[in-house]
Amino acid sequence: MSKDHHYDLVVVGGGPAGSSAAFAAAKNGVKVALIEKENSIAETVRTSGVTWIESIKEFGIPENCYNPIKNFSFVSPNNEVTISDSVATAAVLDVRKTYRWLSNEAEKKGVDIFVKTNINEVIRNDKNDIVGVSGTGINGKIIFHSKVVVDATGFTSTISKAMGFVTQWKRFGAGAEYEAEVENINSETWWLMVGQEYTPAGYAWIFPLGNNRVRIGVGVGKPESDVDPTERLKEIIKKKLGPIKKLGKITPIEFHYGLIPNDGLSRKTVFNNLILVGDTAGQANPLVLEGIRYAIKFGRVAGEVASNAIKNKKTDEKALYPYEENWRNAIESKINSAGKVQDRWIGLSDKEWDKELDIIKELKTEEFLDFIKADFGLSNMIKLAMSHPKLAVRQLFNLVKGK
Ligand SMILES: Cc1cc2nc3c(=O)[nH]c(=O)nc-3n(C[C@H](O)[C@H](O)[C@H](O)COP(=O)(O)OP(=O)(O)OC[C@H]3O[C@@H](n4cnc5c(N)ncnc54)[C@H](O)[C@@H]3O)c2cc1C
């Protein structure tokens, strides 16, 4: 026998986008269900968890959820640069703790959380618009009727695919990492490693978590390279390549693997009674494949817009459009600029990477951080493209600007 539930808003996917959408909608007074297929929120970690202190403060993430980072080291086969800040601007999240904090905040606002519930079908009305979802829960078939659905299922985009609105991402990043205990690490310094031996398309990383814990990983751009990130990760650890050697003995604790879309902001993200958010919407910075802060920020916007629409009893595409307008205004041009830099980076040879690091050395700390965050303010870009004393830096920023 199936069990029927009735909600104003159903959010499918208990990642950062889903929990944030559920939180904001419940805060705005509507009845919300948040559905997660795993046994608990963040049971499986699929991300490295780097983000920015500014966003952490904006979202109110507690201090015990992250390790602050002040120094940014970049290594190519024959070059190295470390850019240091006087205060910590970046952080590595304890992903499980942070994602659970996000879902707890939603629960505190009255959201009903259903775990172990795998959604695989959509319910449509006679106009073919979505009016609910169904799947398998703890006690068998389960049905959720709702006025609006938020698809926050991440890379798989289960709901949008079931509606026939999207197909599988064609360009994406695949990443593998070990969370490990190591003998030596400066907990305030992260390492990004580039060049063919680390990965033919992408970068490798060491992100410290504090208490001699790190995440060591490899990301590979698809379809640009057919290298398996897990195999490559094992190889670079075995070879003790570059800064990995300095870590001393490495004792793996947990393995993480994930996929992140890299097709740009190609998807439409609102339909009648449906919003796409987070990785489902492709909201990720392609340069460093960073999406958590966008998932939280635009998850909250999605929840607010959806709940306002529900309260106004008008939930068609037009009523939900302010969500798409909001996130496009905030990040579309930045993500497009970052895509141009990524296109340049993905084809660099080892020698060219060595030279690229010479250009990065010329950047001031805040310029480097804006660059890596894809926070390309237009005036800042124009200034750098026009008047930076080094020609190579001017050329790089001209490319970002699109000239
Ligand atoms: C290797 C790797 C490293 C990364 N590193 C970083 C980083 O350092 N910093 C950063 O900001 N971003 C990073 N990202 C990107 C970041 O992880 C994503 O952008 C972010 O997780 C997107 O959040 P989300 O909520 O949209 O999706 P997800 O986090 O993928 O959450 C989706 C949730 O939906 C659930 N779900 C899926 N299908 C169903 C279903 N049918 N029914 C019910 N539940 C379902 C899943 O179990 C999951 O819990 C990385 C990604 C990868 C792959």
GROMACS .gro file of C-alpha atoms and ligand atoms in nm:
model
  456
    1MET     CA    1   0.000   0.000   0.000
    2SER     CA    2   0.130   0.345  -0.083
    3LYS     CA    3   0.135   0.633   0.159
    4ASP     CA    4   0.022   0.978   0.041
    5HIS     CA    5   0.159   1.303   0.185
    6HIS     CA    6   0.045   1.657   0.109
    7TYR     CA    7   0.285   1.953   0.129
    8ASP     CA    8   0.303   2.306  -0.009
    9LEU     CA    9   0.662   2.251  -0.117
   10VAL     CA   10   0.858   1.931  -0.172
   11VAL     CA   11   1.235   1.956  -0.195
   12VAL     CA   12   1.409   1.650  -0.338
   13GLY     CA   13   1.775   1.615  -0.232
   14GLY     CA   14   1.921   1.684   0.113
   15GLY     CA   15   2.247   1.846  -0.001
   16PRO     CA   16   2.332   2.211   0.067
   17ALA     CA   17   2.093   2.339  -0.204
   18GLY     CA   18   1.797   2.130  -0.083
   19SER     CA   19   1.839   2.198   0.289
   20SER     CA   20   1.878   2.571   0.221
   21ALA     CA   21   1.568   2.587   0.000
   22ALA     CA   22   1.365   2.396   0.261
   23PHE     CA   23   1.492   2.624   0.540
   24ALA     CA   24   1.401   2.948   0.361
   25ALA     CA   25   1.057   2.824   0.253
   26ALA     CA   26   0.962   2.699   0.601
   27LYS     CA   27   1.090   3.024   0.753
   28ASN     CA   28   0.848   3.202   0.520
   29GLY     CA   29   0.558   3.000   0.660
   30VAL     CA   30   0.481   2.718   0.415
   31LYS     CA   31   0.464   2.342   0.481
   32VAL     CA   32   0.779   2.173   0.351
   33ALA     CA   33   0.909   1.818   0.303
   34LEU     CA   34   1.281   1.758   0.242
   35ILE     CA   35   1.355   1.419   0.089
   36GLU     CA   36   1.691   1.240   0.092
   37LYS     CA   37   1.761   0.895  -0.049
   38GLU     CA   38   2.053   0.806   0.179
   39ASN     CA   39   2.026   0.675   0.537
   40SER     CA   40   2.112   1.017   0.677
   41ILE     CA   41   2.197   1.367   0.551
   42ALA     CA   42   2.557   1.374   0.416
   43GLU     CA   43   2.606   1.002   0.471
   44THR     CA   44   2.824   1.000   0.158
   45VAL     CA   45   3.064   1.292   0.110
   46ARG     CA   46   3.116   1.385  -0.256
   47THR     CA   47   3.302   1.714  -0.220
   48SER     CA   48   3.625   1.868  -0.086
   49GLY     CA   49   3.444   2.144   0.097
   50VAL     CA   50   3.653   2.452   0.021
   51THR     CA   51   3.464   2.776   0.057
   52TRP     CA   52   3.507   3.140   0.164
   53ILE     CA   53   3.486   3.294   0.511
   54GLU     CA   54   3.272   3.579   0.375
   55SER     CA   55   3.004   3.330   0.266
   56ILE     CA   56   3.037   3.128   0.588
   57LYS     CA   57   2.961   3.443   0.788
   58GLU     CA   58   2.674   3.538   0.555
   59PHE     CA   59   2.513   3.194   0.608
   60GLY     CA   60   2.588   3.182   0.982
   61ILE     CA   61   2.777   2.849   0.962
   62PRO     CA   62   2.919   2.778   1.311
   63GLU     CA   63   3.295   2.803   1.372
   64ASN     CA   64   3.332   2.436   1.463
   65CYS     CA   65   3.230   2.344   1.106
   66TYR     CA   66   3.546   2.466   0.927
   67ASN     CA   67   3.923   2.509   0.922
   68PRO     CA   68   4.040   2.859   0.815
   69ILE     CA   69   4.300   2.901   0.535
   70LYS     CA   70   4.542   3.193   0.496
   71ASN     CA   71   4.806   3.069   0.253
   72PHE     CA   72   4.743   2.956  -0.104
   73SER     CA   73   5.021   2.750  -0.262
   74PHE     CA   74   5.016   2.667  -0.630
   75VAL     CA   75   5.261   2.408  -0.769
   76SER     CA   76   5.343   2.326  -1.133
   77PRO     CA   77   5.613   2.080  -1.248
   78ASN     CA   78   5.894   2.339  -1.218
   79ASN     CA   79   5.743   2.635  -1.044
   80GLU     CA   80   5.573   2.725  -0.718
   81VAL     CA   81   5.399   3.029  -0.578
   82THR     CA   82   5.250   3.095  -0.234
   83ILE     CA   83   5.016   3.385  -0.186
   84SER     CA   84   4.951   3.475   0.177
   85ASP     CA   85   4.687   3.684   0.342
   86SER     CA   86   4.703   3.852   0.682
   87VAL     CA   87   4.364   3.708   0.779
   88ALA     CA   88   4.199   3.383   0.674
   89THR     CA   89   3.974   3.436   0.372
   90ALA     CA   90   3.912   3.075   0.274
   91ALA     CA   91   3.814   2.764   0.469
   92VAL     CA   92   3.785   2.388   0.437
   93LEU     CA   93   3.448   2.271   0.565
   94ASP     CA   94   3.381   1.967   0.775
   95VAL     CA   95   3.131   1.871   0.504
   96ARG     CA   96   2.925   1.624   0.704
   97LYS     CA   97   2.893   1.861   1.002
   98THR     CA   98   2.806   2.160   0.780
   99TYR     CA   99   2.546   1.979   0.569
  100ARG     CA  100   2.386   1.838   0.887
  101TRP     CA  101   2.384   2.183   1.041
  102LEU     CA  102   2.202   2.312   0.732
  103SER     CA  103   1.937   2.039   0.754
  104ASN     CA  104   1.899   2.090   1.131
  105GLU     CA  105   1.834   2.461   1.069
  106ALA     CA  106   1.560   2.358   0.825
  107GLU     CA  107   1.413   2.109   1.075
  108LYS     CA  108   1.408   2.379   1.343
  109LYS     CA  109   1.189   2.589   1.112
  110GLY     CA  110   0.940   2.301   1.087
  111VAL     CA  111   1.059   2.111   0.778
  112ASP     CA  112   0.972   1.738   0.778
  113ILE     CA  113   1.279   1.541   0.670
  114PHE     CA  114   1.234   1.202   0.503
  115VAL     CA  115   1.558   1.000   0.475
  116LYS     CA  116   1.595   0.658   0.309
  117THR     CA  117   1.344   0.783   0.052
  118ASN     CA  118   1.447   0.746  -0.310
  119ILE     CA  119   1.235   0.952  -0.550
  120ASN     CA  120   1.215   0.815  -0.902
  121GLU     CA  121   0.889   0.939  -1.053
  122VAL     CA  122   0.703   1.263  -1.105
  123ILE     CA  123   0.327   1.320  -1.077
  124ARG     CA  124   0.173   1.545  -1.344
  125ASN     CA  125  -0.163   1.720  -1.378
  126ASP     CA  126  -0.371   1.728  -1.697
  127LYS     CA  127  -0.155   2.015  -1.831
  128ASN     CA  128   0.156   1.800  -1.787
  129ASP     CA  129   0.287   2.023  -1.506
  130ILE     CA  130   0.450   1.865  -1.203
  131VAL     CA  131   0.225   1.838  -0.895
  132GLY     CA  132   0.424   1.590  -0.688
  133VAL     CA  133   0.677   1.308  -0.681
  134SER     CA  134   0.684   0.944  -0.577
  135GLY     CA  135   0.939   0.680  -0.491
  136THR     CA  136   1.037   0.420  -0.237
  137GLY     CA  137   1.053   0.499   0.134
  138ILE     CA  138   1.118   0.300   0.449
  139ASN     CA  139   0.775   0.131   0.425
  140GLY     CA  140   0.754   0.089   0.048
  141LYS     CA  141   0.590   0.316  -0.211
  142ILE     CA  142   0.553   0.677  -0.098
  143ILE     CA  143   0.378   0.968  -0.272
  144PHE     CA  144   0.420   1.341  -0.212
  145HIS     CA  145   0.166   1.588  -0.354
  146SER     CA  146   0.284   1.949  -0.366
  147LYS     CA  147   0.222   2.291  -0.517
  148VAL     CA  148   0.590   2.341  -0.605
  149VAL     CA  149   0.879   2.096  -0.631
  150VAL     CA  150   1.246   2.193  -0.595
  151ASP     CA  151   1.488   1.965  -0.780
  152ALA     CA  152   1.803   1.967  -0.562
  153THR     CA  153   1.917   1.615  -0.654
  154GLY     CA  154   2.260   1.744  -0.765
  155PHE     CA  155   2.443   1.605  -1.067
  156THR     CA  156   2.179   1.341  -1.144
  157SER     CA  157   1.895   1.598  -1.175
  158THR     CA  158   1.642   1.319  -1.125
  159ILE     CA  159   1.324   1.529  -1.127
  160SER     CA  160   1.414   1.752  -1.422
  161LYS     CA  161   1.515   1.444  -1.621
  162ALA     CA  162   1.189   1.264  -1.534
  163MET     CA  163   1.000   1.571  -1.659
  164GLY     CA  164   1.201   1.555  -1.984
  165PHE     CA  165   1.342   1.906  -1.931
  166VAL     CA  166   1.712   1.814  -1.924
  167THR     CA  167   1.953   1.546  -2.043
  168GLN     CA  168   2.274   1.425  -1.876
  169TRP     CA  169   2.552   1.686  -1.837
  170LYS     CA  170   2.800   1.637  -2.123
  171ARG     CA  171   3.096   1.827  -1.979
  172PHE     CA  172   3.176   1.764  -1.615
  173GLY     CA  173   3.453   1.716  -1.359
  174ALA     CA  174   3.517   1.382  -1.187
  175GLY     CA  175   3.703   1.393  -0.857
  176ALA     CA  176   3.845   1.140  -0.613
  177GLU     CA  177   4.000   1.214  -0.275
  178TYR     CA  178   4.117   1.058   0.047
  179GLU     CA  179   4.052   1.217   0.378
  180ALA     CA  180   4.368   1.115   0.562
  181GLU     CA  181   4.577   1.167   0.870
  182VAL     CA  182   4.930   1.289   0.792
  183GLU     CA  183   5.249   1.356   0.988
  184ASN     CA  184   5.322   1.711   0.871
  185ILE     CA  185   5.089   1.982   0.748
  186ASN     CA  186   5.049   2.353   0.805
  187SER     CA  187   4.676   2.371   0.876
  188GLU     CA  188   4.651   2.723   0.730
  189THR     CA  189   4.798   2.637   0.387
  190TRP     CA  190   4.624   2.473   0.094
  191TRP     CA  191   4.800   2.331  -0.211
  192LEU     CA  192   4.678   2.322  -0.569
  193MET     CA  193   4.893   2.109  -0.803
  194VAL     CA  194   4.883   2.135  -1.182
  195GLY     CA  195   5.061   1.964  -1.472
  196GLN     CA  196   5.031   1.638  -1.665
  197GLU     CA  197   5.160   1.409  -1.390
  198TYR     CA  198   4.899   1.531  -1.143
  199THR     CA  199   4.613   1.538  -1.393
  200PRO     CA  200   4.594   1.600  -1.769
  201ALA     CA  201   4.286   1.823  -1.736
  202GLY     CA  202   4.218   1.987  -1.402
  203TYR     CA  203   4.414   2.003  -1.079
  204ALA     CA  204   4.510   1.802  -0.773
  205TRP     CA  205   4.480   1.933  -0.419
  206ILE     CA  206   4.576   1.910  -0.053
  207PHE     CA  207   4.319   2.079   0.168
  208PRO     CA  208   4.391   2.079   0.544
  209LEU     CA  209   4.112   2.021   0.795
  210GLY     CA  210   4.311   2.089   1.114
  211ASN     CA  211   4.443   1.832   1.364
  212ASN     CA  212   4.680   1.681   1.104
  213ARG     CA  213   4.391   1.582   0.879
  214VAL     CA  214   4.388   1.664   0.507
  215ARG     CA  215   4.192   1.588   0.195
  216ILE     CA  216   4.421   1.483  -0.092
  217GLY     CA  217   4.247   1.465  -0.426
  218VAL     CA  218   4.258   1.465  -0.805
  219GLY     CA  219   4.007   1.623  -1.042
  220VAL     CA  220   3.983   1.528  -1.410
  221GLY     CA  221   3.784   1.719  -1.675
  222LYS     CA  222   3.551   1.504  -1.887
  223PRO     CA  223   3.535   1.446  -2.179
  224GLU     CA  224   3.874   1.621  -2.219
  225SER     CA  225   4.060   1.333  -2.051
  226ASP     CA  226   3.983   0.965  -1.999
  227VAL     CA  227   4.210   0.935  -1.696
  228ASP     CA  228   4.042   0.772  -1.395
  229PRO     CA  229   4.081   1.015  -1.100
  230THR     CA  230   4.090   0.733  -0.843
  231GLU     CA  231   4.377   0.554  -1.019
  232ARG     CA  232   4.565   0.881  -1.066
  233LEU     CA  233   4.517   0.971  -0.699
  234LYS     CA  234   4.667   0.639  -0.590
  235GLU     CA  235   4.960   0.694  -0.830
  236ILE     CA  236   5.050   1.044  -0.713
  237ILE     CA  237   5.033   0.935  -0.349
  238LYS     CA  238   5.253   0.634  -0.424
  239LYS     CA  239   5.503   0.853  -0.611
  240LYS     CA  240   5.485   1.117  -0.332
  241LEU     CA  241   5.467   1.380  -0.600
  242GLY     CA  242   5.554   1.744  -0.515
  243PRO     CA  243   5.410   1.866  -0.183
  244ILE     CA  244   5.264   1.519  -0.107
  245LYS     CA  245   5.616   1.412  -0.007
  246LYS     CA  246   5.620   1.672   0.271
  247LEU     CA  247   5.312   1.516   0.436
  248GLY     CA  248   5.515   1.218   0.570
  249LYS     CA  249   5.314   0.907   0.650
  250ILE     CA  250   4.962   0.919   0.501
  251THR     CA  251   4.688   0.714   0.671
  252PRO     CA  252   4.363   0.720   0.470
  253ILE     CA  253   4.045   0.749   0.679
  254GLU     CA  254   3.770   0.785   0.420
  255PHE     CA  255   3.740   0.785   0.041
  256HIS     CA  256   3.526   1.040  -0.145
  257TYR     CA  257   3.420   1.044  -0.510
  258GLY     CA  258   3.195   1.282  -0.701
  259LEU     CA  259   3.092   1.443  -1.028
  260ILE     CA  260   3.030   1.813  -1.085
  261PRO     CA  261   2.866   1.971  -1.392
  262ASN     CA  262   3.082   2.193  -1.611
  263ASP     CA  263   2.846   2.280  -1.897
  264GLY     CA  264   2.814   2.642  -1.790
  265LEU     CA  265   2.480   2.797  -1.702
  266SER     CA  266   2.310   2.624  -1.991
  267ARG     CA  267   1.989   2.513  -1.821
  268LYS     CA  268   1.661   2.691  -1.779
  269THR     CA  269   1.588   2.667  -1.406
  270VAL     CA  270   1.218   2.749  -1.367
  271PHE     CA  271   0.915   2.572  -1.510
  272ASN     CA  272   0.551   2.564  -1.399
  273ASN     CA  273   0.561   2.445  -1.032
  274LEU     CA  274   0.930   2.348  -1.056
  275ILE     CA  275   1.266   2.506  -0.962
  276LEU     CA  276   1.615   2.362  -1.029
  277VAL     CA  277   1.888   2.462  -0.785
  278GLY     CA  278   2.255   2.387  -0.700
  279ASP     CA  279   2.437   2.135  -0.921
  280THR     CA  280   2.105   2.051  -1.090
  281ALA     CA  281   2.104   2.410  -1.216
  282GLY     CA  282   2.476   2.398  -1.305
  283GLN     CA  283   2.554   2.667  -1.046
  284ALA     CA  284   2.928   2.602  -1.011
  285ASN     CA  285   3.246   2.801  -1.072
  286PRO     CA  286   3.420   2.605  -1.350
  287LEU     CA  287   3.769   2.731  -1.263
  288VAL     CA  288   3.801   2.541  -0.938
  289LEU     CA  289   3.473   2.347  -0.960
  290GLU     CA  290   3.329   2.518  -0.656
  291GLY     CA  291   2.954   2.511  -0.592
  292ILE     CA  292   2.868   2.488  -0.221
  293ARG     CA  293   2.822   2.859  -0.155
  294TYR     CA  294   2.606   2.897  -0.467
  295ALA     CA  295   2.399   2.594  -0.362
  296ILE     CA  296   2.330   2.753  -0.021
  297LYS     CA  297   2.279   3.107  -0.146
  298PHE     CA  298   2.050   3.025  -0.438
  299GLY     CA  299   1.886   2.742  -0.243
  300ARG     CA  300   1.767   3.009  -0.001
  301VAL     CA  301   1.649   3.229  -0.288
  302ALA     CA  302   1.463   2.933  -0.441
  303GLY     CA  303   1.290   2.860  -0.108
  304GLU     CA  304   1.189   3.221  -0.064
  305VAL     CA  305   1.057   3.267  -0.418
  306ALA     CA  306   0.873   2.932  -0.412
  307SER     CA  307   0.708   3.005  -0.077
  308ASN     CA  308   0.602   3.355  -0.186
  309ALA     CA  309   0.451   3.205  -0.502
  310ILE     CA  310   0.267   2.941  -0.296
  311LYS     CA  311   0.131   3.207  -0.061
  312ASN     CA  312   0.015   3.412  -0.363
  313LYS     CA  313  -0.149   3.099  -0.511
  314LYS     CA  314   0.036   3.144  -0.840
  315THR     CA  315   0.317   2.897  -0.901
  316ASP     CA  316   0.364   2.903  -1.279
  317GLU     CA  317   0.695   2.968  -1.450
  318LYS     CA  318   0.640   3.345  -1.451
  319ALA     CA  319   0.573   3.353  -1.077
  320LEU     CA  320   0.894   3.155  -1.011
  321TYR     CA  321   1.107   3.355  -1.256
  322PRO     CA  322   1.240   3.603  -0.991
  323TYR     CA  323   1.457   3.312  -0.869
  324GLU     CA  324   1.623   3.268  -1.209
  325GLU     CA  325   1.659   3.643  -1.248
  326ASN     CA  326   1.825   3.669  -0.906
  327TRP     CA  327   2.093   3.407  -0.961
  328ARG     CA  328   2.165   3.504  -1.322
  329ASN     CA  329   2.220   3.868  -1.219
  330ALA     CA  330   2.449   3.757  -0.939
  331ILE     CA  331   2.675   3.508  -1.117
  332GLU     CA  332   2.612   3.464  -1.488
  333SER     CA  333   2.878   3.702  -1.618
  334LYS     CA  334   3.130   3.583  -1.355
  335ILE     CA  335   3.080   3.217  -1.441
  336ASN     CA  336   3.110   3.295  -1.812
  337SER     CA  337   3.441   3.476  -1.748
  338ALA     CA  338   3.568   3.187  -1.536
  339GLY     CA  339   3.477   2.952  -1.822
  340LYS     CA  340   3.710   3.146  -2.052
  341VAL     CA  341   4.001   3.111  -1.811
  342GLN     CA  342   3.922   2.743  -1.771
  343ASP     CA  343   3.931   2.695  -2.149
  344ARG     CA  344   4.281   2.847  -2.145
  345TRP     CA  345   4.396   2.638  -1.845
  346ILE     CA  346   4.262   2.304  -1.961
  347GLY     CA  347   4.498   2.296  -2.262
  348LEU     CA  348   4.822   2.408  -2.092
  349SER     CA  349   5.137   2.197  -2.125
  350ASP     CA  350   5.371   2.158  -1.828
  351LYS     CA  351   5.599   2.436  -1.962
  352GLU     CA  352   5.303   2.666  -2.013
  353TRP     CA  353   5.183   2.596  -1.657
  354ASP     CA  354   5.528   2.695  -1.527
  355LYS     CA  355   5.488   3.028  -1.712
  356GLU     CA  356   5.127   3.071  -1.595
  357LEU     CA  357   5.249   3.053  -1.236
  358ASP     CA  358   5.489   3.339  -1.315
  359ILE     CA  359   5.184   3.545  -1.413
  360ILE     CA  360   4.999   3.444  -1.096
  361LYS     CA  361   5.302   3.560  -0.893
  362GLU     CA  362   5.241   3.911  -1.024
  363LEU     CA  363   4.891   3.929  -0.873
  364LYS     CA  364   4.824   4.094  -0.539
  365THR     CA  365   4.657   3.871  -0.279
  366GLU     CA  366   4.311   4.019  -0.333
  367GLU     CA  367   4.351   3.998  -0.712
  368PHE     CA  368   4.449   3.631  -0.687
  369LEU     CA  369   4.155   3.556  -0.457
  370ASP     CA  370   3.904   3.734  -0.680
  371PHE     CA  371   4.046   3.534  -0.968
  372ILE     CA  372   4.020   3.194  -0.804
  373LYS     CA  373   3.673   3.279  -0.665
  374ALA     CA  374   3.558   3.393  -1.012
  375ASP     CA  375   3.467   3.718  -0.840
  376PHE     CA  376   3.546   3.926  -1.146
  377GLY     CA  377   3.401   4.268  -1.077
  378LEU     CA  378   3.393   4.446  -1.412
  379SER     CA  379   3.574   4.760  -1.294
  380ASN     CA  380   3.847   4.553  -1.133
  381MET     CA  381   3.893   4.349  -1.452
  382ILE     CA  382   3.910   4.657  -1.670
  383LYS     CA  383   4.165   4.811  -1.434
  384LEU     CA  384   4.382   4.499  -1.445
  385ALA     CA  385   4.343   4.458  -1.821
  386MET     CA  386   4.432   4.822  -1.889
  387SER     CA  387   4.690   4.923  -1.637
  388HIS     CA  388   4.867   4.629  -1.478
  389PRO     CA  389   5.244   4.687  -1.516
  390LYS     CA  390   5.300   4.335  -1.660
  391LEU     CA  391   5.189   4.262  -2.017
  392ALA     CA  392   5.113   3.894  -1.940
  393VAL     CA  393   4.872   3.992  -1.662
  394ARG     CA  394   4.703   4.247  -1.890
  395GLN     CA  395   4.662   3.973  -2.151
  396LEU     CA  396   4.513   3.732  -1.899
  397PHE     CA  397   4.256   3.986  -1.783
  398ASN     CA  398   4.176   4.090  -2.138
  399LEU     CA  399   4.081   3.728  -2.195
  400VAL     CA  400   3.858   3.729  -1.887
  401LYS     CA  401   3.699   4.051  -2.006
  402GLY     CA  402   3.627   3.882  -2.336
  403LYS     CA  403   3.840   4.096  -2.570
  404LIG     C1  404   3.530   1.591  -0.628
  404LIG     C2  405   3.454   1.718  -0.601
  404LIG     C3  406   3.510   1.817  -0.523
  404LIG     C4  407   3.441   1.935  -0.499
  404LIG     N1  408   3.498   2.031  -0.422
  404LIG     C5  409   3.430   2.143  -0.393
  404LIG     C6  410   3.486   2.241  -0.307
  404LIG     O1  411   3.598   2.225  -0.259
  404LIG     N2  412   3.412   2.351  -0.281
  404LIG     C7  413   3.287   2.371  -0.333
  404LIG     O2  414   3.225   2.473  -0.306
  404LIG     N3  415   3.233   2.279  -0.416
  404LIG     C8  416   3.300   2.166  -0.445
  404LIG     N4  417   3.242   2.071  -0.525
  404LIG     C9  418   3.108   2.097  -0.576
  404LIG    C10  419   3.001   2.078  -0.468
  404LIG     O3  420   3.015   1.953  -0.409
  404LIG    C11  421   2.862   2.091  -0.530
  404LIG     O4  422   2.854   2.207  -0.608
  404LIG    C12  423   2.753   2.093  -0.422
  404LIG     O5  424   2.758   1.973  -0.347
  404LIG    C13  425   2.617   2.109  -0.484
  404LIG     O6  426   2.518   2.090  -0.388
  404LIG     P1  427   2.375   2.030  -0.423
  404LIG     O7  428   2.294   2.038  -0.299
  404LIG     O8  429   2.325   2.095  -0.548
  404LIG     O9  430   2.399   1.879  -0.465
  404LIG     P2  431   2.454   1.754  -0.379
  404LIG    O10  432   2.548   1.799  -0.276
  404LIG    O11  433   2.499   1.655  -0.479
  404LIG    O12  434   2.325   1.698  -0.304
  404LIG    C14  435   2.224   1.625  -0.372
  404LIG    C15  436   2.152   1.538  -0.270
  404LIG    O13  437   2.038   1.480  -0.332
  404LIG    C16  438   2.029   1.344  -0.294
  404LIG     N5  439   1.953   1.277  -0.401
  404LIG    C17  440   1.993   1.259  -0.529
  404LIG     N6  441   1.898   1.194  -0.600
  404LIG    C18  442   1.795   1.172  -0.515
  404LIG    C19  443   1.669   1.107  -0.530
  404LIG     N7  444   1.632   1.054  -0.646
  404LIG     N8  445   1.587   1.101  -0.423
  404LIG    C20  446   1.624   1.154  -0.304
  404LIG     N9  447   1.744   1.215  -0.284
  404LIG    C21  448   1.828   1.223  -0.388
  404LIG    C22  449   2.174   1.299  -0.283
  404LIG    O14  450   2.189   1.183  -0.206
  404LIG    C23  451   2.238   1.422  -0.219
  404LIG    O15  452   2.233   1.418  -0.080
  404LIG    C24  453   3.311   1.953  -0.553
  404LIG    C25  454   3.253   1.853  -0.631
  404LIG    C26  455   3.323   1.737  -0.655
  404LIG    C27  456   3.261   1.630  -0.739
   0.00000   0.00000   0.00000
